[in-house]
Short mmCIF file of C-alpha atoms and ligand atoms in Angstrom, two decimals:
data_model
loop_
_atom_site.label_atom_id
_atom_site.label_comp_id
_atom_site.label_asym_id
_atom_site.label_seq_id
_atom_site.Cartn_x
_atom_site.Cartn_y
_atom_site.Cartn_z
CA MET A 1 -34.56 34.69 -4.63
CA ARG A 2 -32.12 35.32 -7.35
CA SER A 3 -29.01 34.82 -5.32
CA ALA A 4 -30.72 31.90 -3.76
CA LEU A 5 -31.14 30.13 -7.23
CA LEU A 6 -27.51 31.07 -8.09
CA THR A 7 -26.34 29.41 -4.96
CA CYS A 8 -28.21 26.41 -5.89
CA ALA A 9 -26.75 26.51 -9.26
CA ILE A 10 -23.13 26.87 -7.93
CA ALA A 11 -23.85 24.05 -5.50
CA GLY A 12 -25.36 21.83 -8.16
CA LEU A 13 -22.07 22.49 -10.46
CA THR A 14 -19.74 21.73 -7.57
CA ALA A 15 -21.84 18.57 -6.95
CA VAL A 16 -21.39 17.38 -10.60
CA HIS A 17 -17.80 18.02 -10.87
CA ALA A 18 -16.58 16.59 -7.43
CA ILE A 19 -14.57 13.57 -7.71
CA PRO A 20 -16.42 10.53 -6.31
CA THR A 21 -15.17 9.18 -3.10
CA ILE A 22 -13.73 5.57 -2.79
CA LYS A 23 -15.11 2.88 -0.35
CA ALA A 24 -14.71 -0.61 0.24
CA LYS A 25 -17.59 -3.08 0.15
CA GLY A 26 -17.03 -6.74 0.56
CA SER A 27 -14.09 -7.60 -1.37
CA LYS A 28 -14.28 -4.68 -3.89
CA PHE A 29 -13.76 -1.01 -3.96
CA PHE A 30 -16.60 1.35 -5.41
CA THR A 31 -16.88 4.91 -6.12
CA SER A 32 -19.74 6.98 -4.46
CA GLU A 33 -21.25 6.91 -7.93
CA GLY A 34 -21.68 3.05 -7.39
CA ASN A 35 -19.12 1.96 -9.88
CA GLN A 36 -16.44 -0.84 -9.01
CA PHE A 37 -12.91 1.23 -8.61
CA PHE A 38 -9.74 -0.53 -9.93
CA VAL A 39 -6.44 1.12 -8.88
CA LYS A 40 -4.18 2.12 -11.96
CA GLY A 41 -1.45 3.56 -9.98
CA ILE A 42 2.00 4.82 -9.70
CA ALA A 43 4.31 5.19 -6.83
CA TYR A 44 5.00 8.74 -6.40
CA GLN A 45 7.83 9.83 -4.04
CA LEU A 46 9.96 12.30 -5.80
CA VAL A 47 11.70 13.61 -2.68
CA PRO A 48 12.41 11.78 0.91
CA ASP A 49 10.30 14.17 2.81
CA ASP A 50 6.87 15.36 1.07
CA PRO A 51 6.12 15.34 -2.52
CA LEU A 52 2.68 17.04 -2.13
CA LEU A 53 3.95 20.41 -1.27
CA ASP A 54 5.16 21.78 -4.72
CA ALA A 55 2.25 22.62 -6.61
CA LYS A 56 3.85 23.52 -9.87
CA GLN A 57 5.56 19.99 -9.78
CA CYS A 58 2.21 18.22 -9.11
CA LYS A 59 0.50 19.81 -12.12
CA LEU A 60 3.40 18.78 -14.56
CA ASP A 61 3.31 15.29 -13.27
CA ALA A 62 -0.42 14.94 -13.07
CA ASP A 63 -0.73 16.08 -16.68
CA LEU A 64 1.35 13.56 -17.87
CA MET A 65 0.04 10.89 -15.53
CA LYS A 66 -3.38 11.42 -16.87
CA GLU A 67 -2.30 11.14 -20.40
CA ILE A 68 -1.64 7.48 -19.79
CA GLY A 69 -4.79 6.61 -17.84
CA THR A 70 -3.25 6.81 -14.23
CA ASN A 71 -6.18 6.99 -11.53
CA SER A 72 -3.91 6.72 -8.30
CA ILE A 73 -0.63 7.61 -6.91
CA ARG A 74 0.98 6.40 -4.03
CA VAL A 75 2.92 8.54 -1.56
CA TYR A 76 5.04 7.07 1.39
CA HIS A 77 5.68 9.80 3.48
CA VAL A 78 4.14 13.38 3.96
CA ASP A 79 4.55 16.00 6.31
CA PRO A 80 1.30 16.20 8.06
CA GLU A 81 1.88 20.08 8.88
CA GLY A 82 2.35 21.13 5.16
CA ASP A 83 -0.29 22.61 2.97
CA HIS A 84 -1.32 20.11 0.52
CA ASP A 85 -4.36 21.77 -1.08
CA GLU A 86 -2.98 22.80 -4.17
CA CYS A 87 -1.58 19.42 -5.12
CA MET A 88 -4.40 17.45 -3.86
CA LYS A 89 -6.74 19.72 -6.11
CA THR A 90 -4.43 19.29 -9.15
CA PHE A 91 -4.62 15.49 -8.69
CA GLU A 92 -8.33 15.60 -8.27
CA ASP A 93 -8.78 17.67 -11.22
CA ALA A 94 -6.78 14.94 -13.47
CA GLY A 95 -8.86 12.20 -11.83
CA ILE A 96 -6.20 10.83 -9.67
CA TYR A 97 -6.65 9.25 -6.21
CA LEU A 98 -4.10 9.20 -3.44
CA TRP A 99 -3.22 6.19 -1.36
CA LEU A 100 -1.11 7.18 1.59
CA ASP A 101 0.93 5.72 4.12
CA LEU A 102 0.25 7.03 7.57
CA ASP A 103 3.58 6.53 9.29
CA THR A 104 5.80 9.73 9.08
CA PHE A 105 9.51 9.65 8.98
CA ASP A 106 10.36 7.90 12.11
CA THR A 107 7.14 6.39 13.31
CA GLN A 108 6.89 3.33 11.49
CA ILE A 109 6.15 -0.03 13.11
CA GLU A 110 9.39 -2.09 13.49
CA GLN A 111 9.99 -5.67 12.66
CA ASN A 112 12.49 -5.93 15.26
CA SER A 113 11.28 -5.14 18.71
CA PRO A 114 7.80 -4.23 17.37
CA HIS A 115 5.79 -1.72 19.39
CA TRP A 116 2.83 0.34 18.83
CA ASN A 117 2.65 3.44 21.24
CA GLU A 118 0.97 6.69 21.77
CA THR A 119 3.96 8.65 19.90
CA GLN A 120 3.27 6.48 16.67
CA LEU A 121 -0.69 6.66 17.08
CA GLN A 122 -0.53 10.40 17.36
CA ALA A 123 1.68 10.59 14.35
CA PHE A 124 -0.40 8.54 12.24
CA GLN A 125 -3.83 10.38 13.40
CA LYS A 126 -2.28 13.61 12.25
CA VAL A 127 -1.53 12.39 8.95
CA MET A 128 -5.19 11.39 8.80
CA ASP A 129 -6.38 14.53 10.18
CA GLY A 130 -4.47 16.45 7.50
CA PHE A 131 -5.89 14.23 4.44
CA HIS A 132 -9.31 12.82 5.32
CA GLN A 133 -11.08 16.04 3.96
CA TYR A 134 -9.87 15.34 0.46
CA ASP A 135 -12.40 13.59 -1.86
CA ASN A 136 -9.62 12.13 -3.75
CA LEU A 137 -7.92 10.65 -0.73
CA ALA A 138 -8.61 7.01 -1.68
CA GLY A 139 -7.11 4.90 1.35
CA PHE A 140 -4.44 4.85 4.12
CA PHE A 141 -1.68 2.40 4.66
CA VAL A 142 -0.81 1.52 8.24
CA GLY A 143 2.44 0.25 7.10
CA ASN A 144 4.70 -0.75 4.28
CA GLU A 145 6.63 -3.81 4.25
CA VAL A 146 6.94 -4.02 8.16
CA ILE A 147 7.48 -7.53 7.65
CA THR A 148 10.49 -8.23 5.33
CA LYS A 149 12.07 -11.38 7.10
CA GLU A 150 10.80 -14.53 6.28
CA ASN A 151 10.48 -14.90 10.18
CA GLY A 152 9.27 -11.45 10.93
CA THR A 153 5.75 -12.30 11.69
CA LEU A 154 6.04 -11.41 15.32
CA SER A 155 5.33 -7.80 14.37
CA ALA A 156 1.95 -8.69 12.60
CA PRO A 157 -0.29 -7.85 15.77
CA PHE A 158 1.30 -4.47 16.01
CA VAL A 159 0.21 -3.80 12.41
CA LYS A 160 -3.33 -4.89 13.02
CA ALA A 161 -3.45 -2.93 16.06
CA ALA A 162 -2.58 0.05 14.43
CA ALA A 163 -5.41 -0.55 11.86
CA ARG A 164 -7.69 -1.08 14.64
CA ASP A 165 -6.87 2.15 16.40
CA LEU A 166 -6.78 4.26 13.08
CA LYS A 167 -10.28 2.83 12.02
CA SER A 168 -11.45 3.48 15.56
CA TYR A 169 -10.22 7.21 15.51
CA ARG A 170 -11.31 7.64 11.95
CA ASP A 171 -14.97 6.76 13.36
CA SER A 172 -14.78 8.79 16.39
CA LYS A 173 -13.92 11.84 14.39
CA GLY A 174 -17.00 11.20 12.01
CA TYR A 175 -14.44 11.14 9.11
CA ARG A 176 -15.90 9.09 6.15
CA LYS A 177 -15.08 5.57 6.05
CA ILE A 178 -11.76 6.02 4.27
CA PRO A 179 -10.33 2.36 3.90
CA VAL A 180 -7.43 1.67 6.06
CA GLY A 181 -4.96 -1.24 5.07
CA TYR A 182 -1.54 -2.61 4.89
CA SER A 183 1.05 -3.04 2.16
CA ALA A 184 2.83 -6.25 2.42
CA ALA A 185 6.10 -7.55 1.10
CA ASP A 186 5.81 -10.65 -1.04
CA ILE A 187 7.46 -13.16 1.45
CA ALA A 188 6.59 -16.67 0.11
CA ILE A 189 6.87 -18.44 3.53
CA ASN A 190 4.17 -16.23 5.07
CA ARG A 191 1.61 -16.71 2.42
CA PRO A 192 -1.19 -16.52 2.91
CA MET A 193 -1.01 -16.31 6.72
CA LEU A 194 -0.05 -12.81 6.88
CA GLN A 195 -3.17 -11.68 4.64
CA ASN A 196 -5.50 -13.93 6.53
CA PHE A 197 -4.35 -12.94 9.80
CA LEU A 198 -4.84 -9.19 9.40
CA ALA A 199 -8.47 -9.70 8.13
CA CYS A 200 -9.45 -12.74 10.52
CA GLY A 201 -11.70 -12.65 13.64
CA SER A 202 -15.28 -12.01 14.20
CA ASN A 203 -14.74 -8.32 14.58
CA SER A 204 -14.33 -6.59 11.60
CA SER A 205 -13.59 -3.22 13.47
CA GLU A 206 -10.27 -5.00 14.45
CA SER A 207 -9.35 -5.94 10.87
CA ILE A 208 -7.76 -4.11 7.73
CA ASP A 209 -10.13 -2.71 5.28
CA PHE A 210 -7.99 -3.85 2.42
CA PHE A 211 -4.68 -5.94 1.84
CA ALA A 212 -2.04 -4.81 -0.79
CA LEU A 213 0.87 -6.61 -2.05
CA ASN A 214 4.17 -5.44 -3.32
CA THR A 215 5.31 -8.01 -5.93
CA TYR A 216 8.14 -8.25 -8.24
CA SER A 217 7.49 -11.78 -9.40
CA TRP A 218 6.57 -11.30 -13.10
CA CYS A 219 9.77 -10.55 -14.67
CA GLY A 220 10.29 -10.38 -18.51
CA ASP A 221 8.69 -13.16 -20.67
CA SER A 222 6.65 -14.45 -17.83
CA SER A 223 3.15 -15.63 -17.31
CA TYR A 224 0.10 -15.94 -15.20
CA SER A 225 1.18 -18.89 -13.94
CA THR A 226 4.89 -18.56 -14.04
CA SER A 227 4.68 -15.53 -12.08
CA GLY A 228 2.77 -17.20 -9.34
CA TYR A 229 -0.20 -14.67 -10.04
CA ASN A 230 -2.41 -17.59 -10.33
CA LYS A 231 -1.53 -18.78 -6.95
CA ARG A 232 -2.12 -15.34 -5.51
CA VAL A 233 -5.70 -15.27 -7.09
CA GLU A 234 -6.45 -18.61 -5.47
CA GLU A 235 -5.13 -17.44 -2.03
CA ALA A 236 -7.39 -14.49 -2.25
CA LYS A 237 -10.61 -15.57 -4.00
CA ASP A 238 -12.47 -15.87 -0.78
CA TYR A 239 -10.86 -12.76 0.80
CA PRO A 240 -13.40 -10.73 2.57
CA VAL A 241 -11.76 -7.27 1.81
CA PRO A 242 -10.50 -5.85 -1.30
CA ILE A 243 -6.88 -6.83 -2.31
CA PHE A 244 -4.49 -5.24 -4.98
CA ILE A 245 -0.83 -5.09 -6.00
CA SER A 246 0.70 -1.84 -4.28
CA GLU A 247 3.95 -2.08 -5.99
CA THR A 248 4.87 -4.05 -9.25
CA GLY A 249 7.17 -3.73 -12.11
CA CYS A 250 10.35 -6.13 -12.14
CA ASN A 251 13.04 -4.77 -14.01
CA THR A 252 15.46 -7.46 -14.12
CA VAL A 253 14.75 -8.11 -17.68
CA PRO A 254 14.72 -4.63 -19.61
CA PRO A 255 12.70 -3.17 -21.30
CA ARG A 256 9.87 -3.76 -19.26
CA ASP A 257 6.68 -4.41 -21.24
CA PHE A 258 4.34 -4.52 -18.33
CA ALA A 259 2.45 -7.51 -19.66
CA ASP A 260 1.41 -8.43 -15.90
CA GLN A 261 -0.97 -5.52 -16.22
CA ALA A 262 -2.99 -7.41 -18.83
CA ALA A 263 -3.31 -10.23 -16.26
CA VAL A 264 -4.24 -7.94 -13.42
CA PHE A 265 -6.74 -6.31 -15.32
CA GLY A 266 -8.01 -9.19 -17.31
CA LYS A 267 -11.15 -11.37 -16.61
CA GLN A 268 -9.64 -13.91 -14.30
CA MET A 269 -7.60 -11.75 -12.08
CA SER A 270 -9.92 -8.70 -11.94
CA GLU A 271 -12.56 -10.49 -10.22
CA VAL A 272 -10.55 -11.01 -7.21
CA TYR A 273 -7.74 -8.36 -7.40
CA SER A 274 -8.40 -4.64 -7.62
CA GLY A 275 -5.73 -3.33 -9.67
CA ALA A 276 -2.16 -2.73 -9.37
CA MET A 277 0.44 0.23 -8.78
CA VAL A 278 3.49 0.33 -10.76
CA TYR A 279 6.86 1.09 -9.15
CA GLU A 280 7.62 3.91 -9.95
CA TRP A 281 7.29 7.40 -11.29
CA ILE A 282 10.66 9.04 -11.02
CA GLN A 283 13.87 7.54 -12.46
CA GLU A 284 16.65 7.19 -9.78
CA ALA A 285 19.62 4.79 -8.86
CA ASN A 286 17.27 1.71 -8.72
CA ASN A 287 16.44 2.26 -12.26
CA TYR A 288 12.53 1.70 -11.85
CA GLY A 289 11.48 5.17 -13.11
CA ILE A 290 9.21 5.74 -16.03
CA ILE A 291 10.01 9.31 -16.34
CA SER A 292 13.10 11.57 -15.41
CA TYR A 293 13.53 15.20 -14.91
CA GLY A 294 16.68 15.33 -17.13
CA PRO A 295 19.81 13.51 -17.53
CA LYS A 296 21.72 12.36 -14.30
CA VAL A 297 24.22 15.03 -13.14
CA ASP A 298 27.57 14.78 -11.09
CA PRO A 299 26.45 14.49 -7.52
CA GLU A 300 29.48 16.87 -6.68
CA SER A 301 28.17 19.54 -8.60
CA PRO A 302 26.37 22.46 -6.85
CA ASN A 303 22.94 21.82 -5.60
CA ALA A 304 22.99 18.45 -7.15
CA PRO A 305 20.65 15.90 -5.51
CA PRO A 306 22.68 13.23 -3.65
CA ASP A 307 22.44 10.51 -6.21
CA GLY A 308 22.67 12.79 -8.85
CA PHE A 309 18.90 12.41 -10.38
CA PRO A 310 17.15 15.42 -10.76
CA ARG A 311 14.15 15.73 -8.68
CA SER A 312 11.97 18.10 -10.11
CA GLY A 313 10.94 19.57 -13.48
CA LYS A 314 9.34 18.49 -16.80
CA PRO A 315 8.60 14.88 -16.64
CA THR A 316 10.35 13.33 -19.75
CA PRO A 317 9.15 9.61 -20.43
CA VAL A 318 11.74 6.89 -19.94
CA ASP A 319 11.19 4.92 -22.93
CA PRO A 320 10.22 2.14 -23.95
CA ASP A 321 9.04 1.59 -20.69
CA PHE A 322 6.68 4.52 -20.31
CA ALA A 323 5.27 4.09 -23.78
CA ASN A 324 4.82 0.29 -23.14
CA LEU A 325 2.97 0.94 -19.88
CA SER A 326 0.84 3.43 -21.70
CA LYS A 327 -0.06 0.98 -24.37
CA GLN A 328 -0.85 -1.53 -21.86
CA TRP A 329 -3.25 0.69 -19.73
CA LYS A 330 -4.95 2.26 -22.80
CA THR A 331 -6.45 -1.30 -23.66
CA LEU A 332 -7.21 -2.37 -19.88
CA ASN A 333 -10.44 -0.75 -18.53
CA PRO A 334 -12.26 -3.44 -16.46
CA THR A 335 -15.70 -2.19 -15.49
CA GLY A 336 -16.52 -4.86 -12.93
CA ILE A 337 -19.80 -4.95 -11.21
CA LYS A 338 -22.00 -2.33 -10.12
CA GLU A 339 -22.33 -1.78 -6.33
CA SER A 340 -26.11 -2.27 -6.72
CA ASP A 341 -25.61 -5.92 -8.21
CA TYR A 342 -23.12 -6.77 -5.77
CA LYS A 343 -23.74 -8.88 -2.53
CA PRO A 344 -20.65 -9.71 -0.81
CA THR A 345 -20.45 -13.39 0.55
CA ALA A 346 -17.11 -13.99 1.75
CA THR A 347 -16.56 -14.10 5.44
CA ALA A 348 -13.42 -13.62 7.45
CA PRO A 349 -10.66 -16.26 7.39
CA ALA A 350 -9.79 -18.43 10.24
CA CYS A 351 -7.12 -17.00 12.11
CA PRO A 352 -3.86 -18.82 11.24
CA SER A 353 -2.34 -21.01 13.88
CA TYR A 354 1.39 -20.93 14.95
CA THR A 355 3.65 -22.86 12.82
CA SER A 356 7.39 -23.05 12.59
CA ALA A 357 7.76 -25.32 9.73
CA ALA A 358 10.81 -24.45 7.65
CA GLU A 359 8.80 -23.56 4.26
CA LEU A 360 5.61 -22.16 6.17
CA GLN A 361 6.17 -19.99 9.26
CA TRP A 362 3.68 -18.10 11.11
CA LEU A 363 4.92 -17.33 14.74
CA VAL A 364 1.94 -15.75 16.17
CA ASN A 365 -0.80 -17.75 17.72
CA GLY A 366 -4.56 -16.61 17.53
CA ASN A 367 -5.63 -12.98 17.22
CA ASP A 368 -4.54 -11.29 20.35
CA LEU A 369 -3.72 -7.68 19.68
CA PRO A 370 -1.82 -5.42 21.80
CA THR A 371 -3.26 -2.23 23.19
CA VAL A 372 -1.38 0.99 22.63
CA GLY A 373 1.76 1.21 24.39
CA ALA A 374 2.47 -2.66 24.56
CA THR A 375 5.77 -4.14 23.68
CA TYR A 376 5.86 -7.89 23.76
CA GLN A 377 7.98 -10.39 25.86
CA ALA A 378 8.85 -13.88 24.60
CA SER A 379 7.84 -16.40 26.97
CA ALA A 380 10.31 -19.21 27.99
CA SER A 381 7.66 -21.72 29.16
CA ALA A 382 5.25 -21.44 26.22
CA THR A 383 5.27 -24.62 24.03
CA GLN A 384 3.50 -24.48 20.83
CA SER A 385 2.39 -27.25 18.77
CA SER A 386 3.31 -26.91 15.02
CA ALA A 387 -0.08 -27.21 13.73
CA THR A 388 -0.48 -26.54 9.97
CA PRO A 389 -2.42 -23.63 9.23
CA THR A 390 -5.28 -24.02 7.17
CA GLY A 391 -5.36 -23.03 3.79
CA GLY A 392 -1.51 -22.63 3.79
CA SER A 393 0.18 -23.47 0.61
CA ASN A 394 3.59 -22.37 0.00
CA ASN A 395 4.39 -22.84 -3.69
CA GLY A 396 8.20 -22.13 -3.29
CA GLU A 397 8.12 -20.51 -6.70
CA GLY A 398 7.14 -17.15 -6.36
CA GLN A 399 10.20 -14.87 -5.54
CA PRO A 400 10.39 -13.27 -2.32
CA SER A 401 9.92 -9.21 -2.95
CA ALA A 402 12.99 -7.85 -4.19
CA THR A 403 11.55 -4.51 -3.06
CA PRO A 404 13.65 -1.79 -4.38
CA LYS A 405 15.30 0.10 -1.49
CA GLN A 406 18.03 2.11 -3.06
CA GLY A 407 17.79 5.61 -4.17
CA LEU A 408 15.82 8.29 -2.24
CA SER A 409 12.55 6.29 -2.58
CA PRO A 410 11.31 5.07 0.60
CA GLY A 411 10.56 1.22 0.43
CA SER A 412 10.33 0.78 4.07
CA PRO A 413 13.60 1.34 5.74
CA VAL A 414 14.84 -1.87 7.55
CA ARG A 415 16.16 -0.74 10.71
CA GLU A 416 18.70 -2.37 12.81
CA VAL A 417 17.63 -4.12 16.08
CA GLN A 418 18.05 -1.97 19.12
CA GLY A 419 17.72 -2.92 22.68
CA MET A 420 15.83 -6.11 22.47
CA GLY A 421 18.20 -8.96 21.86
CA LEU A 422 17.37 -10.80 18.43
CA GLY A 423 18.75 -13.83 19.83
CA LEU A 424 15.51 -14.12 21.95
CA PHE A 425 13.71 -14.89 18.82
CA GLY A 426 15.66 -17.77 18.12
CA VAL A 427 15.49 -19.31 21.32
CA LEU A 428 12.06 -18.63 22.45
CA LEU A 429 10.17 -19.10 19.67
CA GLY A 430 7.02 -17.27 19.15
CA PHE A 431 4.57 -16.94 22.04
CA PHE A 432 4.33 -13.77 23.74
CA TRP A 433 1.86 -11.68 25.59
CA TRP A 434 0.99 -8.23 26.03
CA MET A 435 2.20 -5.97 28.96
C1 LIG B 501 7.23 5.01 21.21
O1 LIG B 501 8.25 4.37 20.60
C2 LIG B 501 9.53 5.18 19.90
C3 LIG B 501 10.48 4.45 19.51
O2 LIG B 501 10.10 3.74 18.34
C4 LIG B 501 10.12 5.98 21.26
O3 LIG B 501 10.93 7.11 20.56
C5 LIG B 501 8.92 6.80 21.65
O4 LIG B 501 9.52 7.58 22.82
C6 LIG B 501 7.75 5.99 22.35
N1 LIG B 501 6.57 6.82 22.81
C7 LIG B 501 6.21 6.46 24.03
C8 LIG B 501 5.12 7.38 24.42
O5 LIG B 501 6.81 5.57 24.73
C1 LIG B 502 -14.84 -4.81 18.19
O1 LIG B 502 -13.61 -3.97 18.27
C2 LIG B 502 -13.83 -2.53 18.50
C3 LIG B 502 -12.23 -2.19 18.62
O2 LIG B 502 -11.39 -2.91 19.13
C4 LIG B 502 -14.51 -2.64 19.80
O3 LIG B 502 -14.34 -1.26 20.40
C5 LIG B 502 -15.57 -3.32 20.05
O4 LIG B 502 -16.36 -3.27 21.29
C6 LIG B 502 -15.49 -4.63 19.61
N1 LIG B 502 -16.94 -5.18 19.39
C7 LIG B 502 -17.22 -6.30 20.00
C8 LIG B 502 -18.67 -6.75 19.74
O5 LIG B 502 -16.48 -6.93 20.57
C1 LIG B 503 7.94 -2.45 -25.40
O1 LIG B 503 9.02 -1.75 -26.08
C2 LIG B 503 9.85 -2.53 -26.75
C3 LIG B 503 10.96 -1.78 -27.32
O2 LIG B 503 10.45 -0.61 -28.06
C4 LIG B 503 8.82 -3.01 -28.10
O3 LIG B 503 9.60 -3.75 -29.08
C5 LIG B 503 7.68 -3.96 -27.48
O4 LIG B 503 6.82 -4.12 -28.53
C6 LIG B 503 7.21 -3.10 -26.45
N1 LIG B 503 6.05 -3.87 -25.65
C7 LIG B 503 4.83 -3.51 -25.65
C8 LIG B 503 4.02 -4.63 -24.75
O5 LIG B 503 4.41 -2.43 -25.98
C1 LIG B 504 15.01 -15.15 11.98
O1 LIG B 504 16.00 -15.26 10.90
C2 LIG B 504 17.22 -14.63 11.18
C3 LIG B 504 17.97 -14.79 10.21
O2 LIG B 504 17.72 -14.20 9.14
C4 LIG B 504 17.83 -15.69 12.38
O3 LIG B 504 18.89 -15.05 13.00
C5 LIG B 504 16.73 -15.65 13.54
O4 LIG B 504 17.11 -16.28 14.68
C6 LIG B 504 15.48 -16.09 13.12
N1 LIG B 504 14.28 -15.95 14.15
C7 LIG B 504 13.41 -16.77 14.41
C8 LIG B 504 12.30 -16.50 15.52
O5 LIG B 504 13.63 -17.86 13.84
#
């Protein structure tokens, strides 16, 4: 009796302290306690391999992140075989969720000669297997900036197929409904077709659970309209799943004041967007860091990191950027809507039609998704009308993503084409079928 009571008491305590899980409902995220969730995140990839293995380092970083109100980190690559328990617990204790890219070090979906095969599927599944059990795992990305060229849209069906298959795997294993989404480079010419394509169609099992945008269009003394954020909101206001900024923090006009955060979490934008993630935690050659682990060292010195930037130790704010971000976030705490009061109304957007217009390109027609193992083949006989996609509007103002790719951080590596001649793309525009 007594021990039963004790067990109950402990179970009760555990329940009280566990971090609520995150789910997507309609176009918003909610905690399992029924509150709307806004991402206040930081990109966190200290080392090229797996930043969630060094428990001591996680603790040092989590403590400082917590001080400025961070509730999310984004990690681009992990080793699914590693032991992540301690780091995940440390971040959970700090109230910090993980948004994790599923592709491992060499399994990302390629823009050139795209394919989605069994090797990739199994690698993604392993990452899901390794992380689904953590309550502070908020969401998975099936890709980061797969499409970086203005005309790279032929790989979009492979991205969507990956989301379909990982959602289906998640459900078949009985995992909780962890949202599965995509993180896009901000390519003006594909807006809003890419986001619409990934969410279109009558079968939501085949669509992404959320869309996220890496955008560097708010630089220096910008504004809601100058940056094009107003247009992003316009494009997303009827979007059926959550949308947020998965990288931001233009650094071309230093110091950064992160004034865009006030817009993101302000009234206008927070009704449509679910927050933002700042690029990035660690200072390295690309100069986006908000902390450093000490001064740069001579890369030639013993044990020096290849770029000379220390990759572990006590995090020291890079000011004024760190302090500026902290000041912004302190005042920005939207509460949104309670899940119980929220009735989603948005429906899936129409699938964009093929168009090869100069300022508005979408080279996919319809919503045919490849099965696992499919490659594509361009069709010489195909003729396509250049119908204008509904809802398309290219403002020509937003700058294409200048996603940082230098340093050890893993913006998605853009690989060279192998095998498949890229020339085919130019000649045999667009139409392809699955083999
Ligand atoms: C999948 O594609 C990769 C290249 O990206 C290749 O190395 C691998 O062998 C392929 N797997 C299968 C099962 O065909
Ligand atoms: C929806 O898509 C899933 C995944 O491809 C499939 O298993 C299911 O049969 C589809 N449902 C309908 C009604 O077509
Ligand atoms: C950012 O830092 C600069 C330099 O310290 C300061 O002048 C400015 O007021 C700060 N901006 C914000 C929004 O905190
Ligand atoms: C895509 O753009 C590249 C240049 O960036 C060009 O070589 C290629 O032909 C284009 N492909 C299509 C399908 O237009």
